Amino acid sequence: AAIPAGGPLILWGHSLGSGVAAQMAAEGRGKALVLESPYTSLADLGAELYPIFPVRLLLTDPFDTATLVSDIKVPVLIFHSTDDPVVPYAMGTRLAARFGERARFVSFDRLGHYPHQIDLSSPVADWLEKNAIPH
């Protein structure tokens, strides 16, 4: 994908889209990656939400962000709320731990599954600046 004329491509994925954005980052398609309410893998999430179903056997694409970590070479910013009822907060913290120093984890309370319901532009702009990514 071509980078837009206005600046670098910042990949941003929320929930299900976090797996797509991570895959794109692993393919070298962006200059930075923002993950909002991310899961470790779709298989992990499905197994947690539906423990009686053979979710891992049914998925054709597991959107396994955790296994892509070593292929993602760009800075990563992760937003997750402690009370997320859809994607467990622990999945966000596990991803952040796998990225280590390459990721910044921002925790929220009482934002549920939608951290973007508040204005995230300031923490994103600060993070972009810290990582020398023009915005």
Short mmCIF file of C-alpha atoms in Angstrom, two decimals:
data_model
loop_
_atom_site.label_atom_id
_atom_site.label_comp_id
_atom_site.label_asym_id
_atom_site.label_seq_id
_atom_site.Cartn_x
_atom_site.Cartn_y
_atom_site.Cartn_z
CA ALA A 1 0.00 0.00 0.00
CA ALA A 2 1.23 3.48 -0.79
CA ILE A 3 1.83 5.94 2.02
CA PRO A 4 -0.58 8.89 1.80
CA ALA A 5 0.87 12.22 0.67
CA GLY A 6 0.02 13.81 4.04
CA GLY A 7 2.47 11.75 6.08
CA PRO A 8 3.37 8.27 7.24
CA LEU A 9 0.84 5.47 7.46
CA ILE A 10 -0.12 4.82 11.09
CA LEU A 11 -1.91 1.48 11.41
CA TRP A 12 -4.68 1.52 14.01
CA GLY A 13 -6.80 -1.48 14.84
CA HIS A 14 -9.59 -1.79 17.39
CA SER A 15 -10.73 -5.19 18.69
CA LEU A 16 -11.14 -7.51 15.67
CA GLY A 17 -9.30 -4.92 13.58
CA SER A 18 -6.26 -5.14 15.85
CA GLY A 19 -5.37 -8.49 14.29
CA VAL A 20 -5.66 -7.05 10.79
CA ALA A 21 -3.54 -4.00 11.69
CA ALA A 22 -0.91 -6.25 13.32
CA GLN A 23 -0.75 -8.41 10.20
CA MET A 24 -0.26 -5.32 8.05
CA ALA A 25 2.51 -4.10 10.38
CA ALA A 26 4.19 -7.51 10.22
CA GLU A 27 4.17 -7.14 6.42
CA GLY A 28 5.95 -3.77 6.73
CA ARG A 29 2.99 -1.68 5.60
CA GLY A 30 3.14 1.11 8.19
CA LYS A 31 5.45 3.28 10.26
CA ALA A 32 3.68 2.71 13.61
CA LEU A 33 1.01 0.46 15.09
CA VAL A 34 -1.78 1.38 17.51
CA LEU A 35 -3.73 -1.50 19.03
CA GLU A 36 -6.93 -0.72 20.89
CA SER A 37 -8.54 -3.48 22.97
CA PRO A 38 -6.34 -6.09 21.26
CA TYR A 39 -6.47 -9.85 21.67
CA THR A 40 -3.51 -12.23 21.64
CA SER A 41 -5.18 -14.33 18.95
CA LEU A 42 -8.71 -14.82 17.72
CA ALA A 43 -8.42 -18.48 18.74
CA ASP A 44 -7.50 -17.47 22.31
CA LEU A 45 -10.39 -15.03 22.46
CA GLY A 46 -12.89 -17.51 21.04
CA ALA A 47 -11.75 -20.23 23.42
CA GLU A 48 -12.20 -17.87 26.35
CA LEU A 49 -15.62 -16.62 25.26
CA TYR A 50 -16.96 -20.02 24.11
CA PRO A 51 -15.10 -22.70 26.07
CA ILE A 52 -17.47 -25.51 25.08
CA PHE A 53 -16.86 -25.08 21.32
CA PRO A 54 -13.78 -26.29 19.40
CA VAL A 55 -12.97 -22.73 18.32
CA ARG A 56 -9.34 -23.47 17.46
CA LEU A 57 -10.41 -26.17 15.01
CA LEU A 58 -13.06 -24.01 13.35
CA LEU A 59 -10.99 -20.92 12.57
CA THR A 60 -9.43 -20.60 9.14
CA ASP A 61 -7.44 -17.47 10.10
CA PRO A 62 -6.59 -17.18 13.78
CA PHE A 63 -5.42 -13.53 13.54
CA ASP A 64 -2.61 -14.48 15.90
CA THR A 65 -1.06 -11.18 16.91
CA ALA A 66 1.08 -12.79 19.62
CA THR A 67 3.00 -14.85 17.05
CA LEU A 68 3.53 -11.79 14.84
CA VAL A 69 5.39 -9.84 17.53
CA SER A 70 8.86 -10.73 16.23
CA ASP A 71 7.85 -9.67 12.70
CA ILE A 72 6.54 -6.27 13.78
CA LYS A 73 9.45 -3.83 13.62
CA VAL A 74 7.57 -0.55 14.15
CA PRO A 75 6.75 1.17 17.45
CA VAL A 76 3.56 -0.13 19.10
CA LEU A 77 1.04 1.69 21.29
CA ILE A 78 -1.58 -0.38 23.10
CA PHE A 79 -4.76 0.98 24.72
CA HIS A 80 -6.90 -1.27 26.92
CA SER A 81 -9.50 -0.71 29.62
CA THR A 82 -9.49 -2.82 32.77
CA ASP A 83 -13.26 -3.38 32.50
CA ASP A 84 -13.35 -4.50 28.84
CA PRO A 85 -16.25 -6.99 28.67
CA VAL A 86 -15.32 -8.31 25.21
CA VAL A 87 -11.53 -8.71 25.07
CA PRO A 88 -10.00 -9.51 28.46
CA TYR A 89 -7.63 -6.85 29.76
CA ALA A 90 -5.08 -9.62 30.41
CA MET A 91 -4.76 -10.19 26.65
CA GLY A 92 -3.65 -6.59 26.18
CA THR A 93 -1.12 -6.84 28.99
CA ARG A 94 0.20 -10.16 27.61
CA LEU A 95 0.73 -8.58 24.21
CA ALA A 96 2.49 -5.60 25.76
CA ALA A 97 4.78 -7.96 27.69
CA ARG A 98 5.64 -9.84 24.48
CA PHE A 99 6.56 -6.60 22.72
CA GLY A 100 8.59 -5.49 25.74
CA GLU A 101 10.34 -2.13 25.32
CA ARG A 102 9.01 -1.79 21.75
CA ALA A 103 5.50 -1.11 23.05
CA ARG A 104 3.87 1.44 25.28
CA PHE A 105 0.82 0.19 27.19
CA VAL A 106 -1.83 2.67 28.30
CA SER A 107 -4.39 1.37 30.75
CA PHE A 108 -7.80 2.90 31.33
CA ASP A 109 -10.63 2.29 33.79
CA ARG A 110 -14.36 2.44 33.07
CA LEU A 111 -14.08 2.73 29.28
CA GLY A 112 -15.20 -0.82 28.56
CA HIS A 113 -14.41 -2.06 25.08
CA TYR A 114 -14.13 1.43 23.59
CA PRO A 115 -11.14 3.46 24.81
CA HIS A 116 -11.66 5.71 21.76
CA GLN A 117 -14.80 7.11 23.37
CA ILE A 118 -12.41 9.63 24.91
CA ASP A 119 -10.03 11.81 22.90
CA LEU A 120 -6.88 9.74 22.37
CA SER A 121 -5.21 12.26 20.07
CA SER A 122 -2.94 13.75 22.75
CA PRO A 123 -1.41 10.45 23.98
CA VAL A 124 -1.04 9.29 20.37
CA ALA A 125 0.62 12.55 19.27
CA ASP A 126 3.00 12.43 22.27
CA TRP A 127 3.88 8.81 21.49
CA LEU A 128 4.45 9.58 17.80
CA GLU A 129 6.72 12.46 18.75
CA LYS A 130 8.68 10.33 21.22
CA ASN A 131 9.24 7.76 18.47
CA ALA A 132 10.24 10.44 15.90
CA ILE A 133 7.29 9.68 13.64
CA PRO A 134 6.01 12.83 11.89
CA HIS A 135 2.33 13.56 12.34
#
